[in-house]
């Protein structure tokens, strides 16, 4: 379990255990790979970020993750895996968010990408993302750092 503060100085607790904070979280965040590149979206106000959003009423978090990827990038999810969950204790509310890792099979061109400008493919995520104005605040805390390390370690473990 990891504890740190986010971009807005909210207290964050991240765990890679099975749903340690809620069995039915109301938010999702999806780290995506497409053809050996990271697949992000460009939010119209916040900048570059991995897709994510709110879980709709009567929707499972996993289904919300798949829907959000499609809406924000046009990505058709081939595989999606729950990797962790984090709790953000903010000044006005507390949120619980599932983190997923998804492999994207194809990108569909769409008329709208909702609140985003669509897909953005990157060969690598820069080390200075915390200080890079092109990136959303969502990318600027240790959830990204720990989740990326978890994904790499899982990939290495599965190859052995």
mmCIF file of C-alpha atoms in Angstrom:
data_model
loop_
_atom_site.group_PDB
_atom_site.id
_atom_site.type_symbol
_atom_site.label_atom_id
_atom_site.label_comp_id
_atom_site.label_asym_id
_atom_site.label_seq_id
_atom_site.Cartn_x
_atom_site.Cartn_y
_atom_site.Cartn_z
ATOM 1 C CA UNK A 1 0.000 0.000 0.000
ATOM 2 C CA UNK A 2 1.292 3.461 -0.906
ATOM 3 C CA UNK A 3 0.344 6.809 0.619
ATOM 4 C CA UNK A 4 1.143 10.208 -0.872
ATOM 5 C CA UNK A 5 -0.441 13.517 -1.828
ATOM 6 C CA UNK A 6 -1.734 14.297 -5.290
ATOM 7 C CA UNK A 7 -1.348 17.384 -7.465
ATOM 8 C CA UNK A 8 -3.947 19.252 -5.367
ATOM 9 C CA UNK A 9 -2.434 18.057 -2.057
ATOM 10 C CA UNK A 10 -5.221 15.563 -1.375
ATOM 11 C CA UNK A 11 -4.327 12.437 0.576
ATOM 12 C CA UNK A 12 -4.106 9.376 -1.698
ATOM 13 C CA UNK A 13 -3.841 5.714 -0.741
ATOM 14 C CA UNK A 14 -3.060 3.234 -3.540
ATOM 15 C CA UNK A 15 -3.233 -0.544 -3.279
ATOM 16 C CA UNK A 16 -2.704 -3.376 -5.732
ATOM 17 C CA UNK A 17 -4.864 -5.672 -3.605
ATOM 18 C CA UNK A 18 -8.315 -6.830 -4.705
ATOM 19 C CA UNK A 19 -10.709 -3.889 -4.126
ATOM 20 C CA UNK A 20 -9.412 -2.789 -0.705
ATOM 21 C CA UNK A 21 -11.565 0.363 -0.480
ATOM 22 C CA UNK A 22 -14.806 -0.498 -2.318
ATOM 23 C CA UNK A 23 -16.370 -3.365 -4.257
ATOM 24 C CA UNK A 24 -18.272 -0.817 -6.355
ATOM 25 C CA UNK A 25 -16.108 2.241 -7.018
ATOM 26 C CA UNK A 26 -17.596 5.190 -8.863
ATOM 27 C CA UNK A 27 -14.527 6.044 -10.978
ATOM 28 C CA UNK A 28 -12.103 4.241 -13.316
ATOM 29 C CA UNK A 29 -8.735 4.987 -14.900
ATOM 30 C CA UNK A 30 -7.329 2.865 -17.733
ATOM 31 C CA UNK A 31 -3.668 2.615 -18.707
ATOM 32 C CA UNK A 32 -3.743 1.544 -22.356
ATOM 33 C CA UNK A 33 -1.334 -0.005 -24.853
ATOM 34 C CA UNK A 34 -1.946 -0.065 -28.591
ATOM 35 C CA UNK A 35 0.563 -1.577 -31.011
ATOM 36 C CA UNK A 36 3.440 -1.267 -28.509
ATOM 37 C CA UNK A 37 2.620 2.375 -27.741
ATOM 38 C CA UNK A 38 0.872 4.031 -24.824
ATOM 39 C CA UNK A 39 -2.606 5.215 -25.787
ATOM 40 C CA UNK A 40 -3.726 8.412 -24.097
ATOM 41 C CA UNK A 41 -6.383 10.968 -24.824
ATOM 42 C CA UNK A 42 -6.113 14.754 -24.944
ATOM 43 C CA UNK A 43 -8.695 16.183 -22.559
ATOM 44 C CA UNK A 44 -9.903 19.551 -23.859
ATOM 45 C CA UNK A 45 -9.198 21.311 -20.559
ATOM 46 C CA UNK A 46 -6.721 19.145 -18.618
ATOM 47 C CA UNK A 47 -4.298 17.945 -21.293
ATOM 48 C CA UNK A 48 -2.874 14.487 -21.981
ATOM 49 C CA UNK A 49 -4.070 11.640 -19.778
ATOM 50 C CA UNK A 50 -5.019 8.000 -19.858
ATOM 51 C CA UNK A 51 -8.770 7.525 -20.408
ATOM 52 C CA UNK A 52 -11.138 7.230 -17.480
ATOM 53 C CA UNK A 53 -14.202 8.624 -15.838
ATOM 54 C CA UNK A 54 -17.288 7.876 -13.830
ATOM 55 C CA UNK A 55 -19.084 4.580 -13.515
ATOM 56 C CA UNK A 56 -22.686 5.057 -14.647
ATOM 57 C CA UNK A 57 -25.690 3.833 -12.701
ATOM 58 C CA UNK A 58 -26.162 0.038 -13.011
ATOM 59 C CA UNK A 59 -22.772 -0.292 -14.739
ATOM 60 C CA UNK A 60 -19.898 -2.448 -13.513
ATOM 61 C CA UNK A 61 -16.553 -0.672 -13.113
ATOM 62 C CA UNK A 62 -14.901 -2.999 -15.659
ATOM 63 C CA UNK A 63 -17.601 -2.140 -18.211
ATOM 64 C CA UNK A 64 -17.140 1.567 -17.467
ATOM 65 C CA UNK A 65 -13.408 1.200 -18.156
ATOM 66 C CA UNK A 66 -14.098 -0.379 -21.561
ATOM 67 C CA UNK A 67 -16.713 2.281 -22.389
ATOM 68 C CA UNK A 68 -14.473 5.189 -21.356
ATOM 69 C CA UNK A 69 -11.603 3.928 -23.524
ATOM 70 C CA UNK A 70 -13.961 3.696 -26.514
ATOM 71 C CA UNK A 71 -15.563 7.102 -25.914
ATOM 72 C CA UNK A 72 -12.322 8.999 -25.348
ATOM 73 C CA UNK A 73 -9.957 7.294 -27.811
ATOM 74 C CA UNK A 74 -12.007 5.128 -30.186
ATOM 75 C CA UNK A 75 -10.042 2.181 -28.788
ATOM 76 C CA UNK A 76 -11.589 -1.265 -28.960
ATOM 77 C CA UNK A 77 -10.416 -3.105 -25.838
ATOM 78 C CA UNK A 78 -8.976 -6.535 -26.540
ATOM 79 C CA UNK A 79 -8.088 -7.350 -22.917
ATOM 80 C CA UNK A 80 -8.627 -5.440 -19.694
ATOM 81 C CA UNK A 81 -7.190 -6.319 -16.308
ATOM 82 C CA UNK A 82 -7.887 -4.814 -12.898
ATOM 83 C CA UNK A 83 -4.541 -3.875 -11.346
ATOM 84 C CA UNK A 84 -5.411 -1.750 -8.335
ATOM 85 C CA UNK A 85 -7.568 0.772 -6.593
ATOM 86 C CA UNK A 86 -6.962 4.109 -4.961
ATOM 87 C CA UNK A 87 -8.713 6.314 -2.470
ATOM 88 C CA UNK A 88 -8.520 10.097 -2.661
ATOM 89 C CA UNK A 89 -9.563 12.043 0.419
ATOM 90 C CA UNK A 90 -10.305 15.502 -0.913
ATOM 91 C CA UNK A 91 -11.416 18.674 0.770
ATOM 92 C CA UNK A 92 -15.025 18.299 -0.388
ATOM 93 C CA UNK A 93 -15.358 14.604 -1.258
ATOM 94 C CA UNK A 94 -13.718 11.192 -1.115
ATOM 95 C CA UNK A 95 -13.448 9.097 -4.263
ATOM 96 C CA UNK A 96 -12.457 5.523 -4.972
ATOM 97 C CA UNK A 97 -11.067 4.710 -8.396
ATOM 98 C CA UNK A 98 -10.211 1.362 -9.990
ATOM 99 C CA UNK A 99 -7.072 1.242 -12.122
ATOM 100 C CA UNK A 100 -7.049 -1.070 -15.148
ATOM 101 C CA UNK A 101 -4.517 -2.052 -17.777
ATOM 102 C CA UNK A 102 -5.958 -2.568 -21.257
ATOM 103 C CA UNK A 103 -4.556 -3.853 -24.519
ATOM 104 C CA UNK A 104 -6.288 -2.182 -27.447
ATOM 105 C CA UNK A 105 -6.998 -4.247 -30.555
ATOM 106 C CA UNK A 106 -7.921 -1.405 -32.901
ATOM 107 C CA UNK A 107 -8.714 2.302 -33.033
ATOM 108 C CA UNK A 108 -12.013 3.337 -34.560
ATOM 109 C CA UNK A 109 -12.366 6.841 -35.960
ATOM 110 C CA UNK A 110 -15.317 8.575 -34.288
ATOM 111 C CA UNK A 111 -17.307 11.748 -34.932
ATOM 112 C CA UNK A 112 -16.948 12.687 -31.280
ATOM 113 C CA UNK A 113 -14.579 11.820 -28.476
ATOM 114 C CA UNK A 114 -16.825 13.566 -25.939
ATOM 115 C CA UNK A 115 -14.813 15.830 -23.615
ATOM 116 C CA UNK A 116 -11.544 14.889 -25.311
ATOM 117 C CA UNK A 117 -9.857 15.538 -28.640
ATOM 118 C CA UNK A 118 -9.331 11.837 -29.247
ATOM 119 C CA UNK A 119 -6.406 9.433 -29.172
ATOM 120 C CA UNK A 120 -2.748 10.259 -28.701
ATOM 121 C CA UNK A 121 -0.109 7.535 -29.093
ATOM 122 C CA UNK A 122 3.217 7.808 -27.293
ATOM 123 C CA UNK A 123 6.256 5.561 -27.537
ATOM 124 C CA UNK A 124 7.097 6.403 -23.933
ATOM 125 C CA UNK A 125 5.746 8.433 -21.046
ATOM 126 C CA UNK A 126 8.276 11.194 -20.292
ATOM 127 C CA UNK A 127 10.017 11.208 -16.913
ATOM 128 C CA UNK A 128 9.198 14.881 -16.385
ATOM 129 C CA UNK A 129 5.429 14.409 -16.709
ATOM 130 C CA UNK A 130 4.923 15.957 -13.232
ATOM 131 C CA UNK A 131 6.366 19.241 -14.491
ATOM 132 C CA UNK A 132 5.096 19.103 -18.063
ATOM 133 C CA UNK A 133 2.145 21.430 -18.744
ATOM 134 C CA UNK A 134 0.953 19.249 -21.625
ATOM 135 C CA UNK A 135 -0.181 16.577 -19.129
ATOM 136 C CA UNK A 136 -3.286 16.455 -16.968
ATOM 137 C CA UNK A 137 -3.098 16.651 -13.183
ATOM 138 C CA UNK A 138 -4.273 13.007 -13.189
ATOM 139 C CA UNK A 139 -0.863 12.015 -14.573
ATOM 140 C CA UNK A 140 1.119 14.028 -12.016
ATOM 141 C CA UNK A 141 0.954 11.954 -8.861
ATOM 142 C CA UNK A 142 2.453 8.678 -7.758
ATOM 143 C CA UNK A 143 -0.500 6.573 -8.967
ATOM 144 C CA UNK A 144 1.042 6.726 -12.449
ATOM 145 C CA UNK A 145 4.543 5.895 -11.191
ATOM 146 C CA UNK A 146 3.456 2.911 -9.101
ATOM 147 C CA UNK A 147 0.923 1.611 -11.645
ATOM 148 C CA UNK A 148 3.467 1.685 -14.478
ATOM 149 C CA UNK A 149 5.994 -0.177 -12.310
ATOM 150 C CA UNK A 150 3.317 -2.739 -11.411
ATOM 151 C CA UNK A 151 2.458 -3.286 -15.102
ATOM 152 C CA UNK A 152 6.129 -3.742 -16.062
ATOM 153 C CA UNK A 153 6.732 -6.149 -13.165
ATOM 154 C CA UNK A 154 3.618 -8.180 -14.042
ATOM 155 C CA UNK A 155 4.715 -8.381 -17.686
ATOM 156 C CA UNK A 156 8.155 -9.631 -16.641
ATOM 157 C CA UNK A 157 6.647 -12.145 -14.209
ATOM 158 C CA UNK A 158 4.302 -13.514 -16.880
ATOM 159 C CA UNK A 159 7.192 -14.039 -19.322
ATOM 160 C CA UNK A 160 9.148 -16.241 -16.919
#
